[in-house]
PDB file of C-alpha atoms in Angstrom:
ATOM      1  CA  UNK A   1     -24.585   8.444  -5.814  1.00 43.00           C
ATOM      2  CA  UNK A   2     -22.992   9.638  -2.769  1.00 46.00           C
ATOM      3  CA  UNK A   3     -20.074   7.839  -0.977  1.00 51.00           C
ATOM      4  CA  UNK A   4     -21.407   5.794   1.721  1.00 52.00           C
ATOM      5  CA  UNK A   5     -20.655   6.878   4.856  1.00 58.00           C
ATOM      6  CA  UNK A   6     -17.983   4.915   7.606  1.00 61.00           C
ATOM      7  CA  UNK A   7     -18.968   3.789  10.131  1.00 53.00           C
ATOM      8  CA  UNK A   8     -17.077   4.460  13.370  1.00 51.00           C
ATOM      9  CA  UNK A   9     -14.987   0.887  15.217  1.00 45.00           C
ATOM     10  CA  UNK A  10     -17.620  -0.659  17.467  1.00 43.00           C
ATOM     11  CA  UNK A  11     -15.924  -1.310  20.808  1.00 40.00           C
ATOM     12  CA  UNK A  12     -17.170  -3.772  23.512  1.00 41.00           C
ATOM     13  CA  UNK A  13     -15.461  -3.618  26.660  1.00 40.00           C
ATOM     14  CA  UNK A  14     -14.234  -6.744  28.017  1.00 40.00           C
ATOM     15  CA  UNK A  15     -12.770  -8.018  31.607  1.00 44.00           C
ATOM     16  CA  UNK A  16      -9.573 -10.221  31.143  1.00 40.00           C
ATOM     17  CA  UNK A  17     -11.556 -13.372  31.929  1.00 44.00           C
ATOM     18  CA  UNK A  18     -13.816 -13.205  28.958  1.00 44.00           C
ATOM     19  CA  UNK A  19     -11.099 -11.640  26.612  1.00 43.00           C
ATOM     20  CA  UNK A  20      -9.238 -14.990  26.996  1.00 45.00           C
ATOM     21  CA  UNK A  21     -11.897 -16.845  26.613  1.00 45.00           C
ATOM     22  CA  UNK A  22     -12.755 -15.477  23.434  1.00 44.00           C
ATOM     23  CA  UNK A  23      -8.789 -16.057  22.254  1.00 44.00           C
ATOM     24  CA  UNK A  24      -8.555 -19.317  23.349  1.00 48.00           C
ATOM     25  CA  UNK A  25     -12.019 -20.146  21.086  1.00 70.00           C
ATOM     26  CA  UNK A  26     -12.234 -19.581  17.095  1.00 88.00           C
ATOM     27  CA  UNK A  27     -14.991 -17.526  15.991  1.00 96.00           C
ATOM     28  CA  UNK A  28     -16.953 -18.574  12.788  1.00 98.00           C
ATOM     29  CA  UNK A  29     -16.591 -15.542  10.277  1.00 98.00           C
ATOM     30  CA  UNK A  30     -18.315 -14.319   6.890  1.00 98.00           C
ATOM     31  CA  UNK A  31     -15.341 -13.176   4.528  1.00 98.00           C
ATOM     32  CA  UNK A  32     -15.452 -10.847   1.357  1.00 98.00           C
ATOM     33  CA  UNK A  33     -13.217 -10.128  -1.754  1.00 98.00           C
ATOM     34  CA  UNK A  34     -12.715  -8.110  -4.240  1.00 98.00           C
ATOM     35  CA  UNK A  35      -9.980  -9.145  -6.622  1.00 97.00           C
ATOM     36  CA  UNK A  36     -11.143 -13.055  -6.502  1.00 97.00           C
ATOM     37  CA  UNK A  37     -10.789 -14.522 -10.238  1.00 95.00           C
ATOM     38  CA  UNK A  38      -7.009 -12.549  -9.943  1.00 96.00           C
ATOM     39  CA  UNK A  39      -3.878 -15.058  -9.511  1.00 96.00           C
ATOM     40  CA  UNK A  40      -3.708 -14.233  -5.903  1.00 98.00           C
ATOM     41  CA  UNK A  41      -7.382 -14.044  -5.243  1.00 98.00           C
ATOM     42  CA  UNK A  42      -8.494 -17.162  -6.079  1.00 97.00           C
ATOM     43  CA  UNK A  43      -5.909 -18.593  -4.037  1.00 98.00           C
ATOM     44  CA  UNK A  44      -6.907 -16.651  -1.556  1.00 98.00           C
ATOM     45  CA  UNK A  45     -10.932 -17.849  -2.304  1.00 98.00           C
ATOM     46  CA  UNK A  46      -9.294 -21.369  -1.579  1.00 98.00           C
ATOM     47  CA  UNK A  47      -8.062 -20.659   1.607  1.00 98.00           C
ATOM     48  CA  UNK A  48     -11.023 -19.234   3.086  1.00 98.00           C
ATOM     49  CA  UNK A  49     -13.016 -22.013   2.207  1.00 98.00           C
ATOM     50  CA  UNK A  50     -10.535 -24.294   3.588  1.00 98.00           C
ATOM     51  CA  UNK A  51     -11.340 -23.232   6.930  1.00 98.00           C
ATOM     52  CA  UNK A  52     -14.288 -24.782   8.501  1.00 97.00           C
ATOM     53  CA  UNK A  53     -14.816 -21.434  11.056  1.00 98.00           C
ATOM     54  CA  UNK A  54     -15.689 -19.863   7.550  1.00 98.00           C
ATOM     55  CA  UNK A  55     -19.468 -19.716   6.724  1.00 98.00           C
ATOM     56  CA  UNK A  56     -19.268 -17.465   3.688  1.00 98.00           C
ATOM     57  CA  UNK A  57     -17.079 -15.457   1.173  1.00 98.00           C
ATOM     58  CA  UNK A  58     -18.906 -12.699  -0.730  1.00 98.00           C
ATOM     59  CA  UNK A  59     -17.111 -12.333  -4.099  1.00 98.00           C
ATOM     60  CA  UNK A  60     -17.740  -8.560  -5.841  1.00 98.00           C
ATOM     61  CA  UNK A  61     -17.014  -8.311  -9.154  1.00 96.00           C
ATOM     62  CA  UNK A  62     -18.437  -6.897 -12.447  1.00 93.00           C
ATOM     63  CA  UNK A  63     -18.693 -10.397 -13.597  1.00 94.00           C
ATOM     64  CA  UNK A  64     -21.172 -13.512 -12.364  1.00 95.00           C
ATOM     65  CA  UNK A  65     -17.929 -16.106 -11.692  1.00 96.00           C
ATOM     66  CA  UNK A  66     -19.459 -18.907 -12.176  1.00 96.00           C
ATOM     67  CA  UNK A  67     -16.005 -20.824 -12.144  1.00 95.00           C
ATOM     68  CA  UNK A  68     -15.125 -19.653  -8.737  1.00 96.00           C
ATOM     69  CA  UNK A  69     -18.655 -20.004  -7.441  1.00 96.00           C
ATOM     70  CA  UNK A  70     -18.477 -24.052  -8.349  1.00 96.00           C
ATOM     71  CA  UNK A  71     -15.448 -24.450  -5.620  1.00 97.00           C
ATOM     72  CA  UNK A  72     -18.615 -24.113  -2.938  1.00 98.00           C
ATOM     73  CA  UNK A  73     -21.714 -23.368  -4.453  1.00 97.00           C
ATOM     74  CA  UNK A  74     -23.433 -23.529  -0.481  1.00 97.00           C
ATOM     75  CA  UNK A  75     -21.008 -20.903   0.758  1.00 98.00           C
ATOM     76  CA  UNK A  76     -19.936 -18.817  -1.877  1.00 98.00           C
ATOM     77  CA  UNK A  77     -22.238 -15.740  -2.909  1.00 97.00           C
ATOM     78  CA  UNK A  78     -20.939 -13.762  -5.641  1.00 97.00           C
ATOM     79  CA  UNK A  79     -22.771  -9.740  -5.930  1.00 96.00           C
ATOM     80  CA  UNK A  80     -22.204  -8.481  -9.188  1.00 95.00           C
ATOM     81  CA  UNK A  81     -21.474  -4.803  -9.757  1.00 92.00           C
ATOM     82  CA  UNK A  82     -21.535  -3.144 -13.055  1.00 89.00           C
ATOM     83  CA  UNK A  83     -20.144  -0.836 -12.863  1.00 90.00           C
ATOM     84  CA  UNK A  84     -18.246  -1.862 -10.078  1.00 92.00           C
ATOM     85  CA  UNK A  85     -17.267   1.809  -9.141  1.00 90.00           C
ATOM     86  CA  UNK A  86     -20.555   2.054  -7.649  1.00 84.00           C
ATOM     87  CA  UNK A  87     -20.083  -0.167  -4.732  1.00 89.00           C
ATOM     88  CA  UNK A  88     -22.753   0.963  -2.468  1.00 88.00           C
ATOM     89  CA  UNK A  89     -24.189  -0.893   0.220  1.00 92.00           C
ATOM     90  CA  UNK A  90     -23.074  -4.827   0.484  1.00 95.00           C
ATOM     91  CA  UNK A  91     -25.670  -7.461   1.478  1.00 94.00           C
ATOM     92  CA  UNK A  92     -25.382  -8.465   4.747  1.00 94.00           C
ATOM     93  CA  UNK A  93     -22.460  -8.689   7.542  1.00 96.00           C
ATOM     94  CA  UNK A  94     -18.980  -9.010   7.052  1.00 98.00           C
ATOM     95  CA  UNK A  95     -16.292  -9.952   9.085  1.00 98.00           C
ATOM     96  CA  UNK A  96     -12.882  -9.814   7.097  1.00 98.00           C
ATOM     97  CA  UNK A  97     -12.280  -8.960   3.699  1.00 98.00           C
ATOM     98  CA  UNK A  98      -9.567  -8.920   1.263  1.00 98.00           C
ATOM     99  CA  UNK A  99      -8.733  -6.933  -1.763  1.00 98.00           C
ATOM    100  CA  UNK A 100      -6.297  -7.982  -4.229  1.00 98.00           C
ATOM    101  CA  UNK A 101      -7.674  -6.256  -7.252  1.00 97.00           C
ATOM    102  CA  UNK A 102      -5.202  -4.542 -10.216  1.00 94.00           C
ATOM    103  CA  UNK A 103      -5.357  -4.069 -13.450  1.00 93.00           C
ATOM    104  CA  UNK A 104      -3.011  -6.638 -14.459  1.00 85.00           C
ATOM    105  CA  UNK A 105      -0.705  -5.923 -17.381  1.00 86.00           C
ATOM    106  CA  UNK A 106       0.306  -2.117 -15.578  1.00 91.00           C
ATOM    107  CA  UNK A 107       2.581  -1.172 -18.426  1.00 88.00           C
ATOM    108  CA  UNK A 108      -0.139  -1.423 -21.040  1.00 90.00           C
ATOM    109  CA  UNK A 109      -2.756   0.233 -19.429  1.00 91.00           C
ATOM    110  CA  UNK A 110      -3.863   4.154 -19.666  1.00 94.00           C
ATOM    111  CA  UNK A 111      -2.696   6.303 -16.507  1.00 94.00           C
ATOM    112  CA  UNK A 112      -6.540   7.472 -15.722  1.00 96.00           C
ATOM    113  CA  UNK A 113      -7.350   4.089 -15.575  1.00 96.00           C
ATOM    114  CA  UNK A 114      -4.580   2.510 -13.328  1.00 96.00           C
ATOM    115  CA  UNK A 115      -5.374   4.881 -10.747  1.00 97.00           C
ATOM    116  CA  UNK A 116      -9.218   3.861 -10.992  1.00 97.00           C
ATOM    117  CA  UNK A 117      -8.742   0.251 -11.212  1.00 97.00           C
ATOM    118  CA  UNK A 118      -5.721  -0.310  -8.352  1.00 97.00           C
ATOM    119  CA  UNK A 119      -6.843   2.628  -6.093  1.00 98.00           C
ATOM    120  CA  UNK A 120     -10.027   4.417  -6.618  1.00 97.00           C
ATOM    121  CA  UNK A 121     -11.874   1.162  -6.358  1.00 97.00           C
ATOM    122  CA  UNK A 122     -10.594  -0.517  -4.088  1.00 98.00           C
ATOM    123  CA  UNK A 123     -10.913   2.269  -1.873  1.00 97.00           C
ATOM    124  CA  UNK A 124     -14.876   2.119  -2.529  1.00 97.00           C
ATOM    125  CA  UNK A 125     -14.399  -1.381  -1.341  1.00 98.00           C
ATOM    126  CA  UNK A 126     -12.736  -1.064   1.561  1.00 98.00           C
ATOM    127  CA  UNK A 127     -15.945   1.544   2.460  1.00 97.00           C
ATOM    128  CA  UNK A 128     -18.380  -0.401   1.589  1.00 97.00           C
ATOM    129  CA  UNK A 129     -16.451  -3.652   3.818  1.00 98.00           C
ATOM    130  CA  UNK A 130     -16.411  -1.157   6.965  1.00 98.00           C
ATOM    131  CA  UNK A 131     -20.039  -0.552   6.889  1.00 97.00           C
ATOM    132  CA  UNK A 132     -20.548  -3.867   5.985  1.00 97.00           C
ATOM    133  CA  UNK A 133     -19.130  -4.521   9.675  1.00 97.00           C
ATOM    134  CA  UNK A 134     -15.834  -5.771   8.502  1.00 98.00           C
ATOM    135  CA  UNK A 135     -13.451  -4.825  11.724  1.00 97.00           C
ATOM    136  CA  UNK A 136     -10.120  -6.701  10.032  1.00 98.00           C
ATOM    137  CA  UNK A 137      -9.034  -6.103   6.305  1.00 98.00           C
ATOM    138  CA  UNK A 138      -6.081  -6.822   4.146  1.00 98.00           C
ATOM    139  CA  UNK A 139      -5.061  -4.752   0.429  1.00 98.00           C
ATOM    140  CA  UNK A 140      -2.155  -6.161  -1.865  1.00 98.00           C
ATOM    141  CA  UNK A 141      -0.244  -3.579  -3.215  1.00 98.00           C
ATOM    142  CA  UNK A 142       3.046  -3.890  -4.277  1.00 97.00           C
ATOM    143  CA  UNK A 143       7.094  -3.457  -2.673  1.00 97.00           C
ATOM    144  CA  UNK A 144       7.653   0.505  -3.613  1.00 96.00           C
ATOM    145  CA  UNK A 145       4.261   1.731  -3.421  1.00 97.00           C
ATOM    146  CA  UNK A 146       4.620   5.672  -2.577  1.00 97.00           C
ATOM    147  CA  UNK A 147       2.280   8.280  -2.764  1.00 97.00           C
ATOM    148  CA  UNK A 148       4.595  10.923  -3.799  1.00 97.00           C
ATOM    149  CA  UNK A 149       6.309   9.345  -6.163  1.00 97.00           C
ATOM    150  CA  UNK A 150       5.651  11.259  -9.468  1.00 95.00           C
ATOM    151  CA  UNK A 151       4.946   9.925 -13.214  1.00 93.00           C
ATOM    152  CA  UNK A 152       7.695   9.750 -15.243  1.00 93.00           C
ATOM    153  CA  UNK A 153       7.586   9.507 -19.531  1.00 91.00           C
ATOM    154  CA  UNK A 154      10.300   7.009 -19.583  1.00 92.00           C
ATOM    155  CA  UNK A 155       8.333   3.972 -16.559  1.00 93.00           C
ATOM    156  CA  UNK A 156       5.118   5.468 -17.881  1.00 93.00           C
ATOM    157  CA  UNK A 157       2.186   3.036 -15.805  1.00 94.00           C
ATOM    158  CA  UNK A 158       5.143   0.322 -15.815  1.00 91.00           C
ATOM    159  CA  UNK A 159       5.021  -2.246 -12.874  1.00 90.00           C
ATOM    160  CA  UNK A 160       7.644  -0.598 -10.550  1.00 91.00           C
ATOM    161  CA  UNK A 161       7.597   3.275 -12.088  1.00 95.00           C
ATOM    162  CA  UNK A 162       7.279   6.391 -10.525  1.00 96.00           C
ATOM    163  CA  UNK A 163       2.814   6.238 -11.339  1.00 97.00           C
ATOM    164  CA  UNK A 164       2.370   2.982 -10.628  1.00 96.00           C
ATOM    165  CA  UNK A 165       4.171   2.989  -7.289  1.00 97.00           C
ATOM    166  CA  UNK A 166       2.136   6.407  -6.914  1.00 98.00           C
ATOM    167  CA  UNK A 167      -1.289   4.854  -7.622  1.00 98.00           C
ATOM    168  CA  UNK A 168      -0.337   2.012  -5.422  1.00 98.00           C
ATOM    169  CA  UNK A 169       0.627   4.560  -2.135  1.00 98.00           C
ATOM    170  CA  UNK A 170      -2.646   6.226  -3.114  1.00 98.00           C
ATOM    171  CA  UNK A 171      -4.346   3.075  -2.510  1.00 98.00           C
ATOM    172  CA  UNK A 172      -2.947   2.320   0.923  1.00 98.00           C
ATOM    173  CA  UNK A 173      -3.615   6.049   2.213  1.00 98.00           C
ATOM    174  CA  UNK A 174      -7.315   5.477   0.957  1.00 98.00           C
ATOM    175  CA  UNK A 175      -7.822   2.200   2.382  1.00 98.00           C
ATOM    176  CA  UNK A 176      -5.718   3.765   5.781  1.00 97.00           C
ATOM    177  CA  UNK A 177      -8.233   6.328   5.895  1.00 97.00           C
ATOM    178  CA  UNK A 178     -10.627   4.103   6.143  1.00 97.00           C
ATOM    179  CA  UNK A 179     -10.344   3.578   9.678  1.00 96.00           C
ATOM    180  CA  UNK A 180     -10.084  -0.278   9.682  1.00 97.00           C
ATOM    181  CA  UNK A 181      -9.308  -1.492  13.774  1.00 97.00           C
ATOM    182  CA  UNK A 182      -6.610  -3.588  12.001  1.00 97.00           C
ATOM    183  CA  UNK A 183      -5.402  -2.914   8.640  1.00 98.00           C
ATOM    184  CA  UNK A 184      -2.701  -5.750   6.970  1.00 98.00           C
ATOM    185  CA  UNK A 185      -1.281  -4.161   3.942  1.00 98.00           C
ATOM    186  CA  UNK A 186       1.145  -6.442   1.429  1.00 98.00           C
ATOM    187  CA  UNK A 187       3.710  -5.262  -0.790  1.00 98.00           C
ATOM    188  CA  UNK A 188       4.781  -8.320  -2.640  1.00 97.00           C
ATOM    189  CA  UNK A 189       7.971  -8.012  -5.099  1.00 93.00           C
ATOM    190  CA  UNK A 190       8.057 -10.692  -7.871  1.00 92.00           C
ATOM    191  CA  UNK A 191       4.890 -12.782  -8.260  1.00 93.00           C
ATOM    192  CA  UNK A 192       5.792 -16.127  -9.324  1.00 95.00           C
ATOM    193  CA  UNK A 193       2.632 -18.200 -11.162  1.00 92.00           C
ATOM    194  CA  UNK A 194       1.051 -15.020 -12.532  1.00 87.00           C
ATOM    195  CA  UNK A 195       0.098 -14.388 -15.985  1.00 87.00           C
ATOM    196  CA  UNK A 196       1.723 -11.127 -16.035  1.00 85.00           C
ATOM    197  CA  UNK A 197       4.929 -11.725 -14.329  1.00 83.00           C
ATOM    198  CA  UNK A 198       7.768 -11.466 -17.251  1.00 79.00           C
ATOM    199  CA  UNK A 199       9.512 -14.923 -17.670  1.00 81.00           C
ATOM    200  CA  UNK A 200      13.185 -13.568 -16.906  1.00 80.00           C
ATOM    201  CA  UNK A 201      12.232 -12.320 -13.746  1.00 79.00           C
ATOM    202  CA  UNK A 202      10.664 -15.909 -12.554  1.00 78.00           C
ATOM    203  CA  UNK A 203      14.698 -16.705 -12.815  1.00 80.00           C
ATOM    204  CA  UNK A 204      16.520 -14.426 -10.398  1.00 88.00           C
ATOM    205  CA  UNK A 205      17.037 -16.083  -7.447  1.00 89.00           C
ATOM    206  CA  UNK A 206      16.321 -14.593  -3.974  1.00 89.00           C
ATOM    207  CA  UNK A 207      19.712 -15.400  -2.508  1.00 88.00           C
ATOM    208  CA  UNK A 208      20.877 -11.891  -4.453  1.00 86.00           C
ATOM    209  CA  UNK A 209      17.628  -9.974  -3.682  1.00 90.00           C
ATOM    210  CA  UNK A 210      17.095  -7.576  -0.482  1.00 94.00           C
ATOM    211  CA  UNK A 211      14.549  -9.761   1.202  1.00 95.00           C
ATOM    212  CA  UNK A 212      11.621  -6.923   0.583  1.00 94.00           C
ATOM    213  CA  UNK A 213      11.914  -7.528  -3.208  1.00 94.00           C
ATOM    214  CA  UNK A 214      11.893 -11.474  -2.583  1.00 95.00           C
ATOM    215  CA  UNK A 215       9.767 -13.617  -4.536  1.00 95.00           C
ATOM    216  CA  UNK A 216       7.037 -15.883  -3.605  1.00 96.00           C
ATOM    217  CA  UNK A 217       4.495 -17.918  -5.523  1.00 96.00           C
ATOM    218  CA  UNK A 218       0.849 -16.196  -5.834  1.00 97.00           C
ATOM    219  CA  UNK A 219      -0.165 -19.040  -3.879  1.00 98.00           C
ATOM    220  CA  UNK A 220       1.740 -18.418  -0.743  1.00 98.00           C
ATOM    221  CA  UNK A 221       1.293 -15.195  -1.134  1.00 98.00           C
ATOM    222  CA  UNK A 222      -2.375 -15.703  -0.557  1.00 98.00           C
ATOM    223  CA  UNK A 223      -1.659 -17.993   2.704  1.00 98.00           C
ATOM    224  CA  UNK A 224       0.152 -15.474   4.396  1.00 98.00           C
ATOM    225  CA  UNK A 225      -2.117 -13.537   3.983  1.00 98.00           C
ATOM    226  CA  UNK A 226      -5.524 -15.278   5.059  1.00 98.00           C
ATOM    227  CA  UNK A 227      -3.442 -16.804   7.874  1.00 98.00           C
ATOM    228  CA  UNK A 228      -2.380 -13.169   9.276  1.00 98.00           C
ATOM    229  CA  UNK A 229      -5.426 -11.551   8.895  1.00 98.00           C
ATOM    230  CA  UNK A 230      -7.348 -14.271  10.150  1.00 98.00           C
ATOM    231  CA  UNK A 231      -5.140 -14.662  13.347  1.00 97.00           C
ATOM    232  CA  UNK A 232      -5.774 -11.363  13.807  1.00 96.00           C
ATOM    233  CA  UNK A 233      -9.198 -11.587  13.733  1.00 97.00           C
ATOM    234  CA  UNK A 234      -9.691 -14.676  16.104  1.00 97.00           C
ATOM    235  CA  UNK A 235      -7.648 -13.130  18.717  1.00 95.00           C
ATOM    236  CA  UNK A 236      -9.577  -9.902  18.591  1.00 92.00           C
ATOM    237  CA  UNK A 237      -6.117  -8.215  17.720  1.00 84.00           C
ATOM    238  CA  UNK A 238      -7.131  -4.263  16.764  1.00 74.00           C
ATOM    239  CA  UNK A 239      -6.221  -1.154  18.082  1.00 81.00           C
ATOM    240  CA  UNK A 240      -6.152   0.957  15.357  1.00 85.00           C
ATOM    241  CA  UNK A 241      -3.378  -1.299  13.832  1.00 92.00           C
ATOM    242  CA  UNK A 242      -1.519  -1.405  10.372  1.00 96.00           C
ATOM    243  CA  UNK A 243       0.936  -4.032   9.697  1.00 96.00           C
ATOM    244  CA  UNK A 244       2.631  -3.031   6.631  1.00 97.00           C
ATOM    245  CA  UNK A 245       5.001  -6.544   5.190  1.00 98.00           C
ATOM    246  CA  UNK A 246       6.858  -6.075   2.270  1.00 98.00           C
ATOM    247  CA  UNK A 247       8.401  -9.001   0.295  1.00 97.00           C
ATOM    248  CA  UNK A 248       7.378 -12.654  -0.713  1.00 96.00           C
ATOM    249  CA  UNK A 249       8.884 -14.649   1.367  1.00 97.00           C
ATOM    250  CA  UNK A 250       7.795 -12.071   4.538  1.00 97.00           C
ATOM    251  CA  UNK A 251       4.295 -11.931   3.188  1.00 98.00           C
ATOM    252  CA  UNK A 252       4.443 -16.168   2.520  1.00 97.00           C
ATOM    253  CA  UNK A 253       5.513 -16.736   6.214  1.00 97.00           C
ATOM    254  CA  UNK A 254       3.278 -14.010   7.700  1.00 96.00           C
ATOM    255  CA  UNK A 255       1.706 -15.504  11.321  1.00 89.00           C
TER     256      UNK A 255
END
C-alpha cells in the first residue's frame, strides 16, 4: 500500500479582532495517540480526558485496549491496526495527537526492529495524524537522540547508545518532515515509574545531573506535555514551529 499522501497546513487568514477572540475562547478538540497503554501514554490518555474542551481521543494500536477504553467508554474510540505498520487512512478529524510509542526494553531488542518500532512507525503515524487534520502534534523521544550517531558493538540497541540515539534522531527528522504547523518534540532523561527504568538509576538525584538529563515521573512527563501542546493549540500558536525540550523536569513544567 502506498504512503498516504500529506496534506499541505490549511491557513485561514484572520484580522486581529477575531484572532483574539479565538485566544481568549477554548476550542473543543478531538485528540489521537499512538503509544497509549505505554507508562507515559496512559498518563497522557488521563489528561486528555480530564479536560472537558476534549470530545474524543482515538487510541491506535495493534491491540483492542479494553482497559484503557473503560476510563471513558463515551469518548474513547480505540482503531485497531494489525499490523500497525499499515496505518492508512484514520477515521474521522483530528485535532492534536501524541505519540509516545517505543519498544520498551531497547537493550533487548533486535536493531531492525528498534528502528521500526521507535521510528518507522511512528512516522506512519504522524502521516496519517496530518491528513487526519491534526495541525498540532507532540513525539517523545529521548535526551541524546541524533541522527548521525552510528551503532556501536559495545551500546548495541542499549537505551542511550550510539543506535538507539540514532533511531530516535531518525524519528524526529521523520516526524519534522512531516510538516506539522507546530511540532513539540520531548527528550526526557530518566523515566521514573516505568517498568523499564533500571532501579539504580531511580536513585541519582537531580541536584548532580545537567538539567537536560533530569528526571521526572512518567506522569509529569505526560502533563507537560498535554498542557504545552494543548496551549498551543488553543491559542492557534503555529508557524511552522518546533519546540524541541529536553529533560524531566523541563518537559514536567512545560507551559
Amino acid at each position: 500500500m502506498s504512503q498516504p499522501r500529506i496534506l499541505p497546513p490549511r491557513t485561514c487568514p484572520l484580522d486581529t479582532k477575531e484572532r483574539q477572540g479565538q485566544q481568549s475562547m477554548s476550542k473543543p478538540y478531538v485528540a489521537a495517540v499512538l503509544g497509549g497503554s505505554g507508562s507515559v501514554g496512559r498518563h497522557i490518555v488521563k489528561k486528555l480526558l480530564s479536560d472537558p474542551k476534549c470530545q474524543s481521543v482515538l487510541l491506535v494500536s495493534r491491540r483492542p485496549l479494553d482497559d484503557l477504553k473503560q476510563l471513558d467508554p463515551d469518548r474513547i474510540r480505540v482503531e485497531v491496526r494489525d499490523p500497525i505498520d499499515d496505518m492508512g487512512m484514520l477515521p474521522g478529524r483530528i485535532d492534536v495527537a501524541f505519540c509516545t510509542l517505543g519498544i520498551g526494553a531497547a537493550s533487548k531488542a533486535k536493531k531492525d526492529d528498534l528502528l521500526r518500532v521507535d521510528a518507522t512507525i511512528p512516522a506512519a503515524f504522524a502521516v496519517a495524524c496530518r491528513n487526519a487534520g491534526a495541525s498540532h502534534y507532540c513525539l517523545m523521544t529521548a535526551v541524546g537522540s541524533d541522527e548521525t550517531a552510528k551503532w556501536s558493538p559495545f551500546t548495541r540497541t542499549g537505551a542511550g547508545g550510539g543506535w538507539y540515539n540514532h533511531v530516535k534522531g531518525k524519528a524526529e527528522r521523520l516526524t519534522a518532515d512531516v510538516g506539522f504547523p507546530y511540532l513539540m518534540i520531548a527528550q526526557p532523561g530518566v523515566l521514573l515509574g516505568s517498568p523499564h527504568t533500571p532501579t539504580m538509576l531511580e536513585y541519582v538525584p537531580n541536584a548532580v545531573l545537567p538539567l537536560k538529563y533530569s528526571s521526572a515521573h512518567v506522569a509529569d512527563i505526560a502533563k507537560g506535555m498535554v498542557k504545552a501542546t494543548i496551549n498551543a493549540f488553543q491559542s492557534d500558536e503555529a508557524g511552522p514551529r518546533t519546540v524541541t525540550i529536553a529533560g524531566g523536569i523541563p518537559i514536567s513544567e512545560a507551559e
